[in-house]
Coordinates of C-alpha atoms and ligand atoms in Angstrom, one line a residue:
M11 CA 103.3 43.9 -12.4
S12 CA 106.4 44.6 -13.4
D13 CA 107.8 46.7 -16.2
N14 CA 110.0 43.7 -17.6
E15 CA 107.2 41.1 -17.3
E16 CA 105.0 40.5 -20.3
K17 CA 101.3 41.7 -20.5
K18 CA 99.3 38.6 -20.3
E19 CA 97.0 37.8 -23.1
I20 CA 93.4 37.7 -22.4
R21 CA 91.7 34.8 -24.4
V22 CA 87.8 35.0 -24.1
W23 CA 85.9 32.1 -24.7
C24 CA 81.9 32.7 -26.0
D25 CA 79.6 29.7 -27.4
G26 CA 76.4 29.0 -29.0
C27 CA 74.1 27.9 -31.6
Y28 CA 74.7 30.9 -33.8
D29 CA 72.3 29.7 -35.8
M30 CA 70.8 31.7 -38.8
V31 CA 73.6 33.8 -37.3
H32 CA 72.7 37.8 -37.2
F33 CA 74.2 41.4 -36.0
G34 CA 72.6 40.4 -32.4
H35 CA 75.2 37.3 -32.2
A36 CA 77.9 39.6 -33.8
N37 CA 77.4 42.2 -31.1
S38 CA 77.6 40.1 -28.5
L39 CA 80.9 38.6 -30.0
R40 CA 82.0 42.4 -30.4
Q41 CA 81.6 43.0 -26.9
A42 CA 83.5 39.8 -26.0
K43 CA 86.6 40.8 -28.4
A44 CA 86.6 44.1 -25.9
L45 CA 86.6 42.2 -22.7
G46 CA 90.4 40.6 -23.6
H47 CA 92.5 40.5 -26.6
K48 CA 91.8 37.1 -28.8
L49 CA 88.4 35.6 -29.1
I50 CA 87.5 32.0 -29.3
V51 CA 84.2 31.1 -30.4
G52 CA 82.5 27.3 -29.7
V53 CA 80.0 26.6 -31.7
H54 CA 77.8 23.1 -31.2
T55 CA 76.7 20.5 -33.7
D56 CA 73.5 20.1 -34.8
E57 CA 73.0 16.9 -32.7
E58 CA 73.5 18.9 -29.4
I59 CA 71.2 21.6 -31.0
K60 CA 68.7 19.7 -31.7
K61 CA 68.6 17.3 -28.5
H62 CA 68.4 20.9 -26.2
K63 CA 66.7 23.1 -28.2
G64 CA 65.1 21.8 -31.9
P65 CA 66.0 21.4 -35.5
P66 CA 68.4 24.6 -36.1
V67 CA 68.1 25.9 -39.5
F68 CA 71.8 25.8 -40.8
T69 CA 74.1 23.3 -40.4
Q70 CA 77.3 22.6 -38.8
E71 CA 79.2 23.3 -41.4
E72 CA 77.3 26.6 -42.6
R73 CA 77.3 27.8 -39.3
Y74 CA 81.2 27.3 -38.5
K75 CA 82.1 29.1 -41.8
M76 CA 79.9 32.0 -40.8
V77 CA 81.1 32.6 -37.5
R78 CA 85.0 32.5 -38.6
G79 CA 83.4 35.3 -41.0
I80 CA 82.9 37.7 -38.5
K81 CA 85.3 40.0 -37.6
W82 CA 86.1 40.0 -34.1
V83 CA 86.3 36.1 -34.2
D84 CA 90.1 35.1 -34.0
D85 CA 89.3 30.9 -33.5
V86 CA 86.2 28.7 -34.0
V87 CA 86.3 25.2 -32.2
E88 CA 83.8 23.4 -33.7
G89 CA 81.5 20.9 -32.0
A90 CA 81.9 22.6 -28.5
P91 CA 79.5 21.1 -25.9
Y92 CA 76.5 22.6 -24.9
V93 CA 77.4 23.0 -21.2
T94 CA 80.1 24.7 -20.7
T95 CA 82.7 23.6 -18.7
L96 CA 85.9 24.7 -17.0
E97 CA 88.0 21.8 -18.6
T98 CA 86.5 23.4 -22.2
L99 CA 88.2 26.7 -21.3
D100 CA 91.0 25.3 -19.9
K101 CA 91.6 23.4 -23.2
Y102 CA 91.6 26.2 -24.9
N103 CA 93.5 28.4 -22.8
C104 CA 90.7 30.7 -22.3
D105 CA 90.3 33.1 -19.0
F106 CA 86.8 33.0 -18.8
C107 CA 83.5 32.8 -20.8
V108 CA 81.2 35.7 -22.2
H109 CA 77.4 35.3 -22.8
G110 CA 74.8 38.1 -23.5
D111 CA 72.6 39.0 -20.4
D112 CA 70.0 36.1 -21.4
I113 CA 69.6 32.8 -20.3
T114 CA 70.2 29.7 -22.0
M115 CA 69.1 26.1 -20.6
T116 CA 69.5 22.4 -21.4
A117 CA 66.4 20.3 -22.2
D118 CA 66.5 19.5 -18.2
G119 CA 66.2 23.2 -17.5
V120 CA 69.6 23.6 -16.0
D121 CA 71.5 27.0 -17.0
T122 CA 74.4 25.9 -19.2
Y123 CA 76.3 29.0 -17.6
Q124 CA 76.3 27.5 -13.9
I125 CA 79.7 25.6 -13.9
V126 CA 81.7 28.6 -15.1
K127 CA 79.4 31.6 -13.2
D128 CA 80.3 29.5 -9.4
A129 CA 84.0 29.5 -11.0
D130 CA 84.0 33.3 -11.1
R131 CA 84.9 32.7 -14.6
Y132 CA 82.0 34.2 -16.5
K133 CA 81.2 37.4 -17.7
E134 CA 78.0 39.3 -18.9
V135 CA 77.4 41.6 -22.4
S136 CA 74.1 43.0 -22.9
R137 CA 72.1 41.0 -25.6
T138 CA 71.0 43.3 -28.6
E139 CA 67.5 44.2 -28.0
G140 CA 65.2 43.6 -30.6
I141 CA 66.5 41.0 -33.3
S142 CA 67.0 37.4 -32.4
T143 CA 66.4 34.1 -34.8
T144 CA 63.0 33.4 -33.2
D145 CA 61.4 37.0 -34.5
L146 CA 63.3 36.1 -38.2
V147 CA 61.8 32.8 -38.6
G148 CA 58.7 34.8 -37.6
R149 CA 58.5 37.2 -40.3
M150 CA 59.1 34.5 -43.0
L151 CA 56.3 32.3 -41.4
L152 CA 53.9 34.9 -41.5
L153 CA 55.0 37.2 -44.1
T154 CA 54.6 40.3 -41.9
K155 CA 56.0 43.7 -43.3
N156 CA 56.7 45.9 -40.0
H157 CA 59.8 45.3 -40.4
F158 CA 60.6 47.7 -43.2
R159 CA 57.6 50.1 -41.9
Q160 CA 59.9 51.5 -38.9
G161 CA 59.7 55.0 -40.6
E162 CA 56.0 55.3 -41.1
K163 CA 54.8 54.2 -37.8
E164 CA 55.7 57.4 -36.2
Y165 CA 53.0 59.2 -38.6
A166 CA 50.2 56.6 -38.3
I167 CA 47.3 58.3 -37.4
E168 CA 46.1 56.7 -33.9
K169 CA 42.8 55.2 -35.5
E170 CA 44.5 53.5 -37.8
A171 CA 46.5 52.0 -35.7
L172 CA 44.4 50.8 -33.7
I173 CA 42.5 49.4 -36.7
I174 CA 45.4 47.2 -37.6
K175 CA 46.0 46.3 -34.0
R176 CA 42.5 44.7 -33.9
I177 CA 42.7 43.2 -37.6
Q178 CA 46.2 41.5 -36.5
S179 CA 44.7 40.6 -33.1
L180 CA 41.5 38.7 -35.3
Y181 CA 44.2 37.2 -37.1
Y182 CA 45.9 35.5 -35.1
T183 CA 43.0 34.3 -32.2
K184 CA 41.6 32.4 -36.1
R185 CA 45.3 31.6 -36.3
K186 CA 45.3 29.8 -32.8
Q187 CA 42.2 28.1 -33.6
N188 CA 43.5 26.5 -36.8
Y189 CA 46.6 25.7 -35.2
P190 CA 46.5 25.4 -31.3
G191 CA 50.4 24.2 -30.9
S192 CA 51.6 27.9 -32.7
S193 CA 53.5 30.0 -31.0
N194 CA 52.5 34.4 -31.1
L195 CA 55.6 35.0 -33.6
G196 CA 55.3 38.6 -35.1
Q197 CA 52.7 39.7 -32.7
D198 CA 52.9 42.1 -29.7
H199 CA 55.6 41.7 -28.5
S200 CA 54.8 42.3 -24.8
A201 CA 53.3 38.7 -24.4
R202 CA 56.5 37.2 -24.7
S203 CA 60.0 36.3 -23.0
P204 CA 61.2 38.6 -21.5
W205 CA 64.8 38.2 -22.9
T206 CA 64.2 36.4 -26.7
G207 CA 60.9 38.7 -27.2
C208 CA 62.1 41.8 -27.5
S209 CA 60.7 45.1 -28.8
Q210 CA 62.0 46.1 -32.0
F211 CA 65.4 46.7 -32.9
L212 CA 66.3 50.9 -32.8
P213 CA 69.5 51.7 -35.1
T214 CA 72.1 54.5 -34.0
T215 CA 74.9 55.9 -35.4
Q216 CA 76.6 54.7 -32.9
K217 CA 76.6 51.2 -33.7
I218 CA 77.3 51.8 -37.1
I219 CA 80.5 53.4 -35.7
Q220 CA 81.1 50.3 -33.6
F221 CA 81.0 47.9 -36.5
S222 CA 82.8 49.9 -38.8
D223 CA 86.6 49.7 -38.9
G224 CA 86.4 53.4 -39.9
K225 CA 89.5 52.8 -42.4
S226 CA 89.8 54.8 -45.6
P227 CA 91.4 53.1 -48.2
K228 CA 94.5 54.2 -49.0
P229 CA 95.8 56.1 -52.3
D230 CA 97.2 53.4 -53.6
D231 CA 94.2 50.7 -53.2
K232 CA 92.2 49.1 -55.7
I233 CA 88.4 49.5 -54.7
V234 CA 86.1 46.9 -55.1
Y235 CA 82.3 47.6 -55.8
V236 CA 79.5 45.2 -55.2
A237 CA 76.1 45.8 -55.0
G238 CA 73.0 43.7 -53.8
A239 CA 70.1 43.6 -51.1
F240 CA 72.2 41.3 -49.3
D241 CA 69.1 40.5 -47.3
L242 CA 69.7 37.5 -44.3
F243 CA 73.3 37.8 -44.6
H244 CA 74.5 33.8 -45.6
V245 CA 77.1 31.7 -46.3
G246 CA 76.5 32.7 -50.4
H247 CA 76.9 36.0 -49.5
L248 CA 80.4 35.2 -47.1
D249 CA 81.6 33.5 -50.0
F250 CA 81.1 35.8 -52.3
L251 CA 82.5 38.2 -50.6
E252 CA 85.3 36.6 -49.8
Q253 CA 86.0 36.3 -53.7
A254 CA 85.3 39.8 -54.2
R255 CA 88.2 41.2 -51.9
K256 CA 90.5 39.1 -53.9
H257 CA 90.2 41.7 -56.9
G258 CA 91.4 44.5 -54.9
D259 CA 92.4 45.9 -51.4
Y260 CA 89.3 47.5 -50.1
L261 CA 85.6 46.3 -50.4
I262 CA 82.4 48.8 -50.5
V263 CA 79.3 47.0 -50.3
G264 CA 76.2 49.1 -51.6
L265 CA 73.0 47.9 -49.9
H266 CA 69.8 48.7 -52.2
T267 CA 66.8 50.5 -50.1
D268 CA 63.8 48.0 -48.9
P269 CA 61.7 49.7 -51.5
V270 CA 64.0 49.1 -54.0
V271 CA 64.3 45.5 -53.0
N272 CA 60.7 45.3 -52.7
K273 CA 60.6 46.1 -56.3
Y274 CA 62.4 43.5 -57.4
K275 CA 61.4 40.9 -55.9
G276 CA 58.2 41.0 -54.2
S277 CA 56.1 39.5 -51.4
N278 CA 57.9 40.8 -48.0
Y279 CA 61.3 40.7 -49.1
P280 CA 63.8 41.9 -47.8
I281 CA 63.3 39.8 -44.8
M282 CA 65.8 42.4 -42.8
N283 CA 65.4 45.9 -43.3
I284 CA 68.1 48.1 -44.5
H285 CA 69.8 49.2 -40.8
E286 CA 69.4 45.6 -39.9
R287 CA 71.6 44.5 -43.6
V288 CA 73.7 47.3 -42.8
L289 CA 75.3 45.8 -39.5
S290 CA 75.1 42.0 -40.8
V291 CA 77.3 43.3 -44.0
L292 CA 79.4 45.3 -41.8
A293 CA 79.9 42.3 -39.3
C294 CA 81.7 40.9 -42.4
K295 CA 85.6 40.6 -42.1
Y296 CA 86.2 41.1 -45.9
V297 CA 84.1 44.3 -46.0
N298 CA 85.5 47.7 -45.5
E299 CA 82.5 50.3 -46.2
V300 CA 79.1 50.1 -46.7
V301 CA 77.2 52.5 -48.8
I302 CA 73.8 53.0 -47.3
G303 CA 71.0 52.7 -49.9
A304 CA 73.1 52.2 -53.2
P305 CA 71.4 53.2 -56.3
Y306 CA 70.1 50.0 -58.2
S307 CA 72.3 50.8 -60.9
V308 CA 75.9 51.0 -61.2
T309 CA 76.5 54.8 -62.3
E310 CA 79.7 56.5 -63.8
E311 CA 79.4 58.9 -61.2
L312 CA 79.5 56.4 -58.5
V313 CA 82.4 54.8 -59.7
R314 CA 84.2 58.3 -59.9
H315 CA 83.4 58.9 -56.6
F316 CA 84.4 55.9 -54.8
K317 CA 87.6 55.5 -57.6
V318 CA 86.2 52.0 -58.0
G319 CA 88.6 49.7 -59.6
V320 CA 86.1 47.2 -60.6
V321 CA 82.7 46.1 -60.1
C322 CA 81.9 42.5 -59.1
H323 CA 78.5 40.4 -59.4
G324 CA 77.8 36.8 -58.4
Q325 CA 76.0 34.0 -60.7
T326 CA 72.5 35.0 -59.3
E327 CA 70.2 36.0 -61.1
L328 CA 70.7 40.1 -62.0
P329 CA 68.2 42.0 -59.9
M330 CA 66.3 43.3 -63.2
E331 CA 62.9 45.1 -63.0
N332 CA 60.9 43.8 -65.7
G333 CA 63.9 42.5 -66.5
V334 CA 64.4 45.8 -69.4
H335 CA 67.3 47.1 -67.5
D336 CA 70.7 45.9 -67.0
P337 CA 72.5 47.6 -63.5
Y338 CA 75.5 46.8 -64.3
A339 CA 75.6 48.5 -67.9
V340 CA 78.0 51.4 -67.3
P341 CA 80.3 49.0 -65.3
K342 CA 80.8 46.4 -68.4
M343 CA 81.2 49.4 -70.9
M344 CA 83.8 51.0 -68.5
G345 CA 85.7 47.3 -69.0
K346 CA 85.8 47.8 -65.3
F347 CA 82.9 44.6 -64.7
I348 CA 83.9 40.9 -63.5
S349 CA 81.3 38.1 -62.8
I350 CA 82.2 35.7 -59.8
D351 CA 81.6 32.4 -59.0
S352 CA 80.8 32.1 -55.2
G353 CA 80.6 28.5 -55.2
N354 CA 77.7 28.2 -53.2
T355 CA 74.4 28.2 -54.3
M356 CA 72.6 29.6 -51.0
T357 CA 70.2 32.0 -51.7
T358 CA 67.9 34.6 -49.3
E359 CA 64.7 32.6 -50.9
K360 CA 66.4 29.3 -50.2
I361 CA 66.2 30.1 -46.4
V362 CA 62.7 31.0 -46.4
E363 CA 62.3 27.9 -48.4
R364 CA 63.5 25.8 -45.4
I365 CA 61.5 27.5 -42.8
I366 CA 58.3 26.7 -44.5
K367 CA 59.2 23.5 -44.7
H368 CA 60.0 22.9 -41.2
R369 CA 57.6 25.4 -40.1
I370 CA 55.7 22.9 -37.8
E371 CA 58.8 21.6 -36.0
F372 CA 60.2 25.5 -35.8
E373 CA 57.4 27.1 -34.8
E374 CA 57.1 24.1 -31.6
R375 CA 61.4 25.3 -31.1
N376 CA 60.7 28.9 -30.7
S377 CA 57.3 28.5 -28.4
K378 CA 59.2 25.6 -26.0
K379 CA 62.0 28.2 -26.1
E380 CA 60.1 30.7 -25.1
K381 CA 58.1 29.0 -22.5
K382 CA 61.0 28.1 -20.9
E383 CA 62.5 31.3 -20.7
I384 CA 59.0 32.3 -19.4
E385 CA 58.8 29.9 -16.7
A386 CA 62.9 30.9 -15.8
Y387 CA 62.1 34.4 -15.4
E388 CA 59.1 34.2 -13.3
A389 CA 61.0 31.9 -11.0
M390 CA 63.6 34.1 -11.0
T391 CA 61.4 37.2 -10.0
K392 CA 59.7 35.3 -7.3
A393 CA 63.3 34.0 -5.7
K394 CA 64.1 37.6 -5.6
Q395 CA 60.9 38.5 -3.9
N396 CA 61.4 36.3 -1.4
E397 CA 64.6 37.2 -0.5
K398 CA 63.3 40.6 -0.1
A399 CA 60.3 39.4 2.2
G400 CA 62.9 37.3 4.1
Ligands
LIG298 N1 72.7 37.5 -28.9 C1 72.7 38.7 -28.3 N2 71.8 39.4 -28.6 C2 71.0 38.8 -29.7 C3 70.7 37.5 -30.0 C4 72.0 36.7 -29.1 O1 73.5 39.1 -28.0 N3 69.9 39.8 -30.0 C5 73.8 36.3 -28.1 C6 73.9 35.2 -26.9 O2 73.2 35.9 -25.8 C7 74.8 34.4 -27.0 C8 74.9 34.5 -28.4 O3 74.3 36.1 -28.7 O4 75.9 35.1 -25.9 C9 75.0 33.2 -29.0 O5 73.5 32.8 -28.5 P1 72.6 31.9 -29.7 O6 72.8 30.8 -28.4 O7 73.4 31.3 -30.9 O8 71.4 32.0 -29.6 P2 70.3 32.6 -28.7 O9 70.2 33.2 -27.9 O10 69.7 31.6 -28.8 O11 69.6 33.8 -29.7 P3 68.4 33.6 -30.8 O12 67.4 33.9 -30.0 O13 68.6 34.5 -31.8 O14 68.5 32.2 -31.3
LIG299 O1 71.1 38.5 -53.8 P1 72.0 39.5 -52.9 O2 71.5 40.9 -54.1 O3 71.9 39.5 -51.8 O4 73.5 39.3 -53.9 C1 74.4 40.0 -53.5 C2 75.5 39.3 -54.1 O5 76.2 37.9 -53.8 C3 75.2 39.5 -55.8 O6 76.4 39.6 -56.8 C4 75.0 37.7 -56.0 O7 75.4 37.4 -57.3 C5 76.4 37.0 -54.9 N1 75.9 35.7 -54.8 C6 76.6 34.8 -54.7 N2 76.3 33.8 -54.4 C7 75.5 33.8 -53.4 C8 74.5 34.5 -53.6 C9 74.6 36.0 -53.7 O8 77.6 35.0 -55.7 N3 75.1 31.8 -53.3

């Protein structure tokens, strides 16, 4: 290329369901963006997903909005076709398509990326291990708590771990007897699909660095502070953060620890542990900084430390322990509190309700997906062995 010639802008295409969008999706988009200059993301309609995979948890409007909220995304194409074609890439001026190193198949078991692979317009990024919609749905259905006991596991006495394993195995055997069609969600992952049935997520500082923008506030920036659980990061959170960001120039999100959230929400909340919640919130385009393990109450010290100009909270009920303590009492007294209306009524509990209501459908969808993946993997392994033998 001559010096005068303008450097061509590389446009990258990604597509998918992006149902219950999580930091695994965000990480694939981050990697895809790094392969070019502009990232265009095609999101499938509810109808298409239902046909090929089973009903999505979130509506297409919710899924379009969530993908638009991810900081590496430049444009969203609504209702992108399930099978990626060269016509689609050309229509949106994209050079190539990027997908994670798992396999995506149509209802008839055809690789949805075969056409772009054959045309050499396909690149792969590594799938984020230990997080999938399938696994999150499993946590909600089984009310498991393993996700926020990560740190304790290493210290568990072997004998105790063995007993737990035996109890779990008994539970699943009973469950299988009662619900013959049910999948093995949340249980020993070794018996699961090689792509989506992966091990647990291992958080690293590297991942946090990759997700954060690393920018400090400028001296004149007005700092907005919000705090909460931000569990199963959803459209309600997104709309709230968009509004909050408008009250200043730099948005800090304080995340409560798992035990704190569990104390005021009970059951097996939070569904996502603190490491997972940090990455989900960091992937949001309105967020500049995250406090990992923010105090339950906003203190004067915190306001001074982060030079907070304004503290915001939405219309949802205040997370009060036994209803006796207002965590925003201090910023209210300081005249720094703003109540925001996100205009969105979504909550983490509503997501869990949706899952439970459609429990059988989702279980069927998940076991069908895993079965298809296991079959494809076995066929691939066999083909490779035959190749070697021949
Ligand atoms: N993806 C990823 N890491 C994950 C989950 C998804 O890199 N842990 C990637 C997929 O490889 C794909 C993109 O995110 O490139 C969109 O995937 P989508 O079709 O929405 O989801 P699934 O692959 O079905 O994932 P899930 O099991 O979470 O439903
Ligand atoms: O419930 P959680 O702690 O995750 O909420 C974080 C913040 O998002 C809170 O200020 C809450 O009021 C706000 N929110 C909102 N609209 C929603 C859901 C949450 O304004 N639909």
